[in-house]
Coordinates of C-alpha atoms and ligand atoms in Angstrom, one line a residue:
X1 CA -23.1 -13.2 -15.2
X2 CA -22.5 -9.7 -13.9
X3 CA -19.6 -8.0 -12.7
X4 CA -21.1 -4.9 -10.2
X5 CA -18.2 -1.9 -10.9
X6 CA -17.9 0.9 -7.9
X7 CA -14.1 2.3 -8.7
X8 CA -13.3 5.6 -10.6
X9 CA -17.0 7.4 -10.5
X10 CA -19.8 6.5 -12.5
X11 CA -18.6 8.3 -15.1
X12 CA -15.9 5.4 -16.2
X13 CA -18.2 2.8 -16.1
X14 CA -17.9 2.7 -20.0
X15 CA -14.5 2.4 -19.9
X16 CA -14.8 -0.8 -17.9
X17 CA -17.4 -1.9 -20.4
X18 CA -14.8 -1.2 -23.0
X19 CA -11.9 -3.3 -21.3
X20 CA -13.9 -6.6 -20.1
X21 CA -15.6 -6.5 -23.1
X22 CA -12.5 -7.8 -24.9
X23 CA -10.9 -9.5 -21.4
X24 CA -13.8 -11.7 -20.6
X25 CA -16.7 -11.6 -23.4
X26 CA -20.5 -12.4 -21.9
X27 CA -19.7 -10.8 -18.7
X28 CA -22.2 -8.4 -18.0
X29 CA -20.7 -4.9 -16.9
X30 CA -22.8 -3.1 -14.2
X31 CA -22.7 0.3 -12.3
X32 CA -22.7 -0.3 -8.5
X33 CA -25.9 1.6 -7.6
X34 CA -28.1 0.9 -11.0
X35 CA -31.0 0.3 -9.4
X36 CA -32.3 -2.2 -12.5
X37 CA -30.0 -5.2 -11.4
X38 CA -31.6 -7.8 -10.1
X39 CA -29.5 -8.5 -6.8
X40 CA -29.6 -12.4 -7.5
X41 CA -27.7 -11.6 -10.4
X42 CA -24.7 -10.2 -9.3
X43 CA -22.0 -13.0 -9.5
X44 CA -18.8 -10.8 -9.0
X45 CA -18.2 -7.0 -7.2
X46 CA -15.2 -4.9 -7.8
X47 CA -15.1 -2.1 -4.9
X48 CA -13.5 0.2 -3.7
X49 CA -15.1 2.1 -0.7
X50 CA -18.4 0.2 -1.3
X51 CA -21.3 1.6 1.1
X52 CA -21.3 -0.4 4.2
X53 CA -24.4 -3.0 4.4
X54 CA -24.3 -3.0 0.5
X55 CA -22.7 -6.0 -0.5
X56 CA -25.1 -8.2 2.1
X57 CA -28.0 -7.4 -0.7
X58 CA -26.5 -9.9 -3.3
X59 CA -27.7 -13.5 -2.4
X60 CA -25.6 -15.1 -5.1
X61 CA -22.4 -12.9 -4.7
X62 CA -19.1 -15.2 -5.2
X63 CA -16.1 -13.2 -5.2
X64 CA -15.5 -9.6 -4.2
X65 CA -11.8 -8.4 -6.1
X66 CA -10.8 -5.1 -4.2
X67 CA -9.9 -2.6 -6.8
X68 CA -7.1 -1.7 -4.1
X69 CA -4.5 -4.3 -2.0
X70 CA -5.2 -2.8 0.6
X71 CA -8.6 -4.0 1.8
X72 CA -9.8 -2.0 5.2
X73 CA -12.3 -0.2 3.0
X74 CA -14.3 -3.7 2.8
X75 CA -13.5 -5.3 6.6
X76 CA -15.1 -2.0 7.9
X77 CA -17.8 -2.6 7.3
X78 CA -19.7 -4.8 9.8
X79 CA -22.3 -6.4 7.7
X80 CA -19.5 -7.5 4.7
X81 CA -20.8 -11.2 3.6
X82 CA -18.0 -12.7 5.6
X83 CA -18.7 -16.2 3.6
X84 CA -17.5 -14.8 -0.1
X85 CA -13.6 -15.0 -0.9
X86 CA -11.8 -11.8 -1.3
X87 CA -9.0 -11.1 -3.9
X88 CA -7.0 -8.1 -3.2
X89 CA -5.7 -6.1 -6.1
X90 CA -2.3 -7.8 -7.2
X91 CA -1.9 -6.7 -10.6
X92 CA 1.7 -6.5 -11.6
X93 CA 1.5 -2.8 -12.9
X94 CA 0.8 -2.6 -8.9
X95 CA 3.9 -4.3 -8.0
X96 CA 5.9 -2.5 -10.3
X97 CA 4.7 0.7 -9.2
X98 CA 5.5 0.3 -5.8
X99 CA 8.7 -1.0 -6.7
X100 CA 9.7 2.5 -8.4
X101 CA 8.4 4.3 -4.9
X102 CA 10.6 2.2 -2.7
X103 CA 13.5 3.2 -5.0
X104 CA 12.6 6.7 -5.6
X105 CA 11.8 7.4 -2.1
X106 CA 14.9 5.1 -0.4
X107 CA 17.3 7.0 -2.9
X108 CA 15.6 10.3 -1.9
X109 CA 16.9 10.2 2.1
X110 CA 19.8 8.1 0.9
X111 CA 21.3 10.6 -1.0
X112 CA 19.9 13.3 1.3
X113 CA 17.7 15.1 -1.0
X114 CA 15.5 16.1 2.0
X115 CA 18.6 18.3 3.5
X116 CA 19.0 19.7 0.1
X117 CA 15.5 20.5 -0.2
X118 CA 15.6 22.4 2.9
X119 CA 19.0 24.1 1.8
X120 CA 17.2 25.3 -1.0
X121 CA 14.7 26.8 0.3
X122 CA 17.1 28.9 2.5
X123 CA 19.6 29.4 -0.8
X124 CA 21.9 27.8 1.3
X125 CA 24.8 26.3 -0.4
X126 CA 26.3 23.2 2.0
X127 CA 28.0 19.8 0.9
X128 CA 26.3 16.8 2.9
X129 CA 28.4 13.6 3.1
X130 CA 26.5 10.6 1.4
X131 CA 28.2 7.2 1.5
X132 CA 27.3 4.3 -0.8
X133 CA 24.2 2.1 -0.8
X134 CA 26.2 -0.8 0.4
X135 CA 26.9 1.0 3.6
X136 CA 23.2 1.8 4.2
X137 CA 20.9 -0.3 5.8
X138 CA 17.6 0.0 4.9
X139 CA 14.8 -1.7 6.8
X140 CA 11.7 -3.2 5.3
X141 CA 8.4 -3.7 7.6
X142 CA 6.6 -6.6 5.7
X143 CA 7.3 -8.9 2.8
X144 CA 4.2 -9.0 0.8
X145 CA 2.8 -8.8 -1.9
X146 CA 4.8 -5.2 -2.3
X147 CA 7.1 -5.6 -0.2
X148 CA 9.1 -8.5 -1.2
X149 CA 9.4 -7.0 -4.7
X150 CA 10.2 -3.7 -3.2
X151 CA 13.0 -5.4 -1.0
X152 CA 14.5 -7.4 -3.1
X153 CA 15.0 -4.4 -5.9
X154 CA 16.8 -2.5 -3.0
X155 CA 18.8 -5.0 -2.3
X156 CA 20.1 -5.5 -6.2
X157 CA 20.5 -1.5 -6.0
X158 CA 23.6 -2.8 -3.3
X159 CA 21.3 -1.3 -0.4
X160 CA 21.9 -4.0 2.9
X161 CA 18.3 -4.9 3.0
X162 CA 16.4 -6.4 6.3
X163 CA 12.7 -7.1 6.7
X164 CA 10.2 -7.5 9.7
X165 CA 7.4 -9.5 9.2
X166 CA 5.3 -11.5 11.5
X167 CA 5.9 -15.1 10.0
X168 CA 9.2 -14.8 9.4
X169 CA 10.3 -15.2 5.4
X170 CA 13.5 -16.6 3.7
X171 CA 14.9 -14.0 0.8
X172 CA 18.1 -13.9 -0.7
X173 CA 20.2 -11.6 0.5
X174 CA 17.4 -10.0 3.2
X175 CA 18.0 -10.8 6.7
X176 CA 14.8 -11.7 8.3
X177 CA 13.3 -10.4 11.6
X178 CA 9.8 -12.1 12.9
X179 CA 7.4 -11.4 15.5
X180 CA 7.6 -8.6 18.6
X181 CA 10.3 -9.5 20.3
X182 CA 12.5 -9.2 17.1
X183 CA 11.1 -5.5 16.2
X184 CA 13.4 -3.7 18.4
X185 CA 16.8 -5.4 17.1
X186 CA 15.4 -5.1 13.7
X187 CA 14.8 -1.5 14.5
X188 CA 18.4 -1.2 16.2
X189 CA 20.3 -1.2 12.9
X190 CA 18.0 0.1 10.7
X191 CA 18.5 3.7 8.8
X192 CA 15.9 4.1 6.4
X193 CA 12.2 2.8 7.8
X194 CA 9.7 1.5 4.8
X195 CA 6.4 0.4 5.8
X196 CA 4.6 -1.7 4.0
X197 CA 2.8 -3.5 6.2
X198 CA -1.0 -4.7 5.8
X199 CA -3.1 -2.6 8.2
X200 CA -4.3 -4.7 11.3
X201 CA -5.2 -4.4 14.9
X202 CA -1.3 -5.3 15.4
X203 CA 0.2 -3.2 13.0
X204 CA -2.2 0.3 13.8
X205 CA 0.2 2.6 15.5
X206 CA 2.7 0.8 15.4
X207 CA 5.8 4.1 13.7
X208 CA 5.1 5.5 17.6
X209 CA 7.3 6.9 20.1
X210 CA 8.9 3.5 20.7
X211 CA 9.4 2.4 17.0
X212 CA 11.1 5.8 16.6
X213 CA 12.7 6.2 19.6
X214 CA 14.2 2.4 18.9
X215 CA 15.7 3.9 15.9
X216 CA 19.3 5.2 15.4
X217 CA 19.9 8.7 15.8
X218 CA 19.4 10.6 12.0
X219 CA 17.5 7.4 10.4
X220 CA 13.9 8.3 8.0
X221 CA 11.3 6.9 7.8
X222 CA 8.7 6.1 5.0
X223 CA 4.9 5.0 4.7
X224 CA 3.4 3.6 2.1
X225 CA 1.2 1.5 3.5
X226 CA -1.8 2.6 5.6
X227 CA -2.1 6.2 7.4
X228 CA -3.3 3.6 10.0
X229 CA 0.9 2.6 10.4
X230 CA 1.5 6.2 12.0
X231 CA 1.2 7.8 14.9
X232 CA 1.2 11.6 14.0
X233 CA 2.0 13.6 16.9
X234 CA 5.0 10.8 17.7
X235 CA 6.6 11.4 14.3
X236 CA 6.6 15.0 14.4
X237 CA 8.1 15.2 18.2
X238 CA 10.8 13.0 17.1
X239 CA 11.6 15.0 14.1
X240 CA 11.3 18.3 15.6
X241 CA 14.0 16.6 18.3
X242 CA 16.3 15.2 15.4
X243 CA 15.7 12.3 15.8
X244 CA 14.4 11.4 12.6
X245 CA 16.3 13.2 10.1
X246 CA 13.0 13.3 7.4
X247 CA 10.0 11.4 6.1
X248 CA 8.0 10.7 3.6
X249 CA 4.6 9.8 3.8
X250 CA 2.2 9.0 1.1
X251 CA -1.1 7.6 3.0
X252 CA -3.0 9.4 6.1
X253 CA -5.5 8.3 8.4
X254 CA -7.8 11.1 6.7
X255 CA -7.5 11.3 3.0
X256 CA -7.2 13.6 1.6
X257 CA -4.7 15.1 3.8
X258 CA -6.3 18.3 5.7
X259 CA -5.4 21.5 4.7
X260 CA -4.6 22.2 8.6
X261 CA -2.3 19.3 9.0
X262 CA 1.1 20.7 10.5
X263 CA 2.8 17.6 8.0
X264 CA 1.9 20.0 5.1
X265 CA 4.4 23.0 6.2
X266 CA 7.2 20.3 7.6
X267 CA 11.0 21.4 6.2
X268 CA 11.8 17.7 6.2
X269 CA 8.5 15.6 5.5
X270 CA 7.4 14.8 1.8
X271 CA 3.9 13.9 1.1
X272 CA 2.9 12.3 -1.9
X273 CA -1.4 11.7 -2.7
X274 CA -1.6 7.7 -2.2
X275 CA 0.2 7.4 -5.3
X276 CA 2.5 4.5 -4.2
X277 CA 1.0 2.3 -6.5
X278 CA -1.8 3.2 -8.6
X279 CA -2.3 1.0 -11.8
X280 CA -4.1 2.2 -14.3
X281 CA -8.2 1.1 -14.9
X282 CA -6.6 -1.3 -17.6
X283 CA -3.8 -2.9 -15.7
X284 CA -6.9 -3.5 -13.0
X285 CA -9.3 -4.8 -15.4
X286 CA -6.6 -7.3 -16.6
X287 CA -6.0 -8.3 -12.9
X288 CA -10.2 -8.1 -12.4
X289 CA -10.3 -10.7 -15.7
X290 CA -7.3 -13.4 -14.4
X291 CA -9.0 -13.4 -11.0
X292 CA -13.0 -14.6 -12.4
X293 CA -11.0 -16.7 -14.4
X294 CA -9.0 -18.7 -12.0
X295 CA -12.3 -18.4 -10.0
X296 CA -14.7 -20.0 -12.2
X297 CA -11.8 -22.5 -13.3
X298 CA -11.4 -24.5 -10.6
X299 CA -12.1 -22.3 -7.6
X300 CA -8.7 -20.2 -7.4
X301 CA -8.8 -17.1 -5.1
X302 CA -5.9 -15.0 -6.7
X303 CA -4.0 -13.2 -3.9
X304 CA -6.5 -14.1 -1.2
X305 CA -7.2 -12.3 1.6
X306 CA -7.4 -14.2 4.9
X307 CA -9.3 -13.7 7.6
X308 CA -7.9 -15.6 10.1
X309 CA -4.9 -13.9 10.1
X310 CA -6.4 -10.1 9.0
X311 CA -4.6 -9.6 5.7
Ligands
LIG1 P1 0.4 -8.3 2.0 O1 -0.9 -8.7 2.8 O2 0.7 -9.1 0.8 O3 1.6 -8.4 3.0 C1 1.6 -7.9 4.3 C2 2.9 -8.0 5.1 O4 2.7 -7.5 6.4 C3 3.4 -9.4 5.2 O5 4.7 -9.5 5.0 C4 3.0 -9.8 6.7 O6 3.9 -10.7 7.3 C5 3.2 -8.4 7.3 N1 2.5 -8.3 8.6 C6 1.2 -8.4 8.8 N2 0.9 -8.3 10.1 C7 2.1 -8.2 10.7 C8 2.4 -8.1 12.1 N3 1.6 -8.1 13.1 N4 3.8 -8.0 12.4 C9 4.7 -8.0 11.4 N5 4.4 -8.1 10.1 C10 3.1 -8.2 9.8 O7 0.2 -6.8 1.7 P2 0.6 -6.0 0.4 O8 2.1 -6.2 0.1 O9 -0.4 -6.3 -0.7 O10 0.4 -4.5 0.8 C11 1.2 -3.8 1.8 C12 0.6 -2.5 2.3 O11 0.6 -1.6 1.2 C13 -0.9 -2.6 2.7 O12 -1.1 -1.9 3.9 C14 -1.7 -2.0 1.6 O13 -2.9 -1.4 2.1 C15 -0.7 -0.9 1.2 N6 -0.9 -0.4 -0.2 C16 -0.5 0.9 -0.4 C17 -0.7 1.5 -1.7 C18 -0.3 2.9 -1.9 O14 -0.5 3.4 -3.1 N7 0.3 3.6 -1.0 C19 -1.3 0.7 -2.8 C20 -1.5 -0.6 -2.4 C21 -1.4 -1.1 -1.2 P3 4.0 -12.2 6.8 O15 4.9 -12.1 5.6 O16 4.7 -12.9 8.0 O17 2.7 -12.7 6.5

C-alpha cells in the first residue's frame, strides 16, 4: 500500500516517513516523482500543486487527501481522475489556526490598529474612538469548515456576528444570510468583511466594486480565503476613496505576492504570506492517517469535497 507524498520539497520526505511510520505502520511512504514506483501501486496521493496530467498515471489510485483545504490546485487540472474521492485538509491544528487569524485580524481593524499604524509612521500622536465588540458587526462570507469555527469564536468574543453562505446555515447566535439576493442586505450592516469562502466560479471576484460599494462607509475588509475572492484594482479605488477604511489580505491570485504590486506600499493594507492556517507536517500527517483510516474502514471520505456543488 503506498502513500505518493508531493508537499514540503523532496527534501521532507523523511520526515513523512518518520510520522506515518508510527501513525499507520505498513504504509509505504513514497516521493511523488521517484520514478521506481510502480504506478499500479499507488493506493493513496497527498498533493499539493501536483503537476497537471500526473495523477491520471495511477490505475489503482483511491483517495487523493489535499495537503491544503483549499483544493483549486487539484480541479485545475483538466485531466484530474474525476472518479477518486477527494479529502480536503481538515485537520484541527487547521481550524484552530484560522481561528486565531479571524481574531487577530477582526481585533486588528476593531480596535483600529491600521490608523495607528499609519499614525506611526507619520510620529503622529491622535486618540481614535473605539467602541466595544458588542457594538461591532462583523460579517462572515461562508460557514465552513473555517469559517464556522472562526464565527462562532467572534461571536463568544461579544462581536454581533452574521454569515453569508449559499445554503443558508443555523448557528447560535449568527444571523444567517443565503444566496444572491441576500448578499447586499448582508453587506448593508456589515463593518468588518471576512472571507472565507471556498473558491468557485460564483465566488471569483466576488470583494468588487459592488461588494464594496454595498458596504458602509469606513468598514474593512479581510481575505483569507483565495486571492481568487478579490478584485484588486476595485479594492484599492475604494480605499484610496475612503471607503474602505483598511484591509488585510493574506492570499493573492499570484503567490508570492509581486514585488511590483501597489498592495505592498499601501498605508492601510496588511499582508500576511498565506499563513492563515498552516498546520504543521505533523498535525497534517495525523489528519493524512484518520482520513486512510476512515477510508479503508468502511469507505468514509473525511471532509469530502464535492463536485457537484465545486467545494
Ligand atoms: P468549506 O468548503 O468547508 O466552506 C465553504 C463555505 O463557502 C461554505 O459555507 C459555503 O456555503 C460557502 N460558499 C460556497 N459557495 C458559495 C456561494 N456561491 N455563495 C455563498 N457562499 C458560498 O471551505 P473551508 O472552510 O475549508 O475553507 C474556506 C476557504 O479558506 C477556502 O477558500 C480555502 O481555500 C481557504 N483556506 C485558506 C487558508 C489560508 O491559510 N489562508 C488555509 C486553508 C484554506 P454553504 O455553507 O452554504 O455550503
Amino acid at each position: 500500500m503506498i502513500l505518493l507524498v508531493k508537499t514540503g520539497g523532496e527534501a521532507s520526505l523523511p520526515e513523512w516517513r518518520r510520522l506515518f511510520a508510527t501513525l499507520v505502520p505498513g504504509l509505504e511512504v513514497r516521493w511523488w516523482a521517484d520514478p521506481a514506483v510502480a504506478p499500479e501501486d499507488v493506493r493513496y496521493a497527498f498533493v499539493w500543486a501536483p503537476e497537471p496530467g500526473r495523477l491520471a498515471a495511477f490505475p489503482n489510485l483511491r483517495l487523493i487527501v489535499s495537503s491544503g483545504a483549499g483544493v483549486d490546485h487539484l480541479t485545475a487540472d483538466p485531466k484530474l481522475p474525476r472518479h477518486v474521492p477527494i479529502a480536503k485538509m481538515g485537520a484541527p491544528e487547521a481550524v484552530a489556526r484560522m481561528r486565531e487569524y479571524a481574531l487577530a485580524t477582526v481585533l486588528y481593524h476593531h480596535r483600529r490598529f491600521h490608523a495607528f499604524r499609519a499614525n506611526q509612521r507619520a510620529r503622529r500622536w491622535e486618540e481614535e474612538e473605539t467602541t466595544e465588540a458588542a457594538n461591532r458587526t462583523v460579517g462572515v462570507m461562508g460557514l465552513g469548515t473555517l469559517g464556522r469555527p472562526a464565527a462562532e469564536a467572534l461571536r463568544d468574543l461579544g462581536f454581533r456576528v452574521r454569515a453569508w453562505t449559499r445554503t443558508g446555515r443555523d448557528v447560535d447566535g449568527i444571523e444567517g444570510f443565503a444566496g444572491p439576493a441576500a448578499l447586499a442586505p448582508f453587506l448593508a450592516g456589515t463593518e468588518i468583511l471576512l472571507c472565507l469562502l471556498a473558491a468557485t466560479p460564483e465566488t471569483a471576484g466576488i470583494i468588487g466594486v459592488r461588494t464594496l460599494s454595498a458596504l458602509p462607509r469606513g468598514a474593512c475588509v479581510i481575505n483569507a480565503a483565495r486571492g481568487s475572492h478579490v478584485v484588486v484594482p476595485d479594492l484599492l479605488a475604494a480605499l484610496d476613496s475612503g471607503h474602505i477604511a483598511a484591509a488585510t489580505l493574506d492570499v493573492f491570485e499570484e503567490e508570492p505576492l509581486p514585488g511590483s504590486s501597489p498592495l505592498w506600499s499601501h498605508p492601510r493594507v496588511l499582508i500576511t504570506p498565506h499563513v492563515a492556517s498552516f498546520p504543521d507536517r505533523a498535525a497534517r500527517a495525523r489528519f493524512v492517517a484518520d482520513a486512510i483510516r476512515a477510508f479503508e474502514s468502511d469507505g468514509t471520505i473525511l471532509n469530502r469535497f464535492d463536485p457537484e456543488r465545486g467545494y
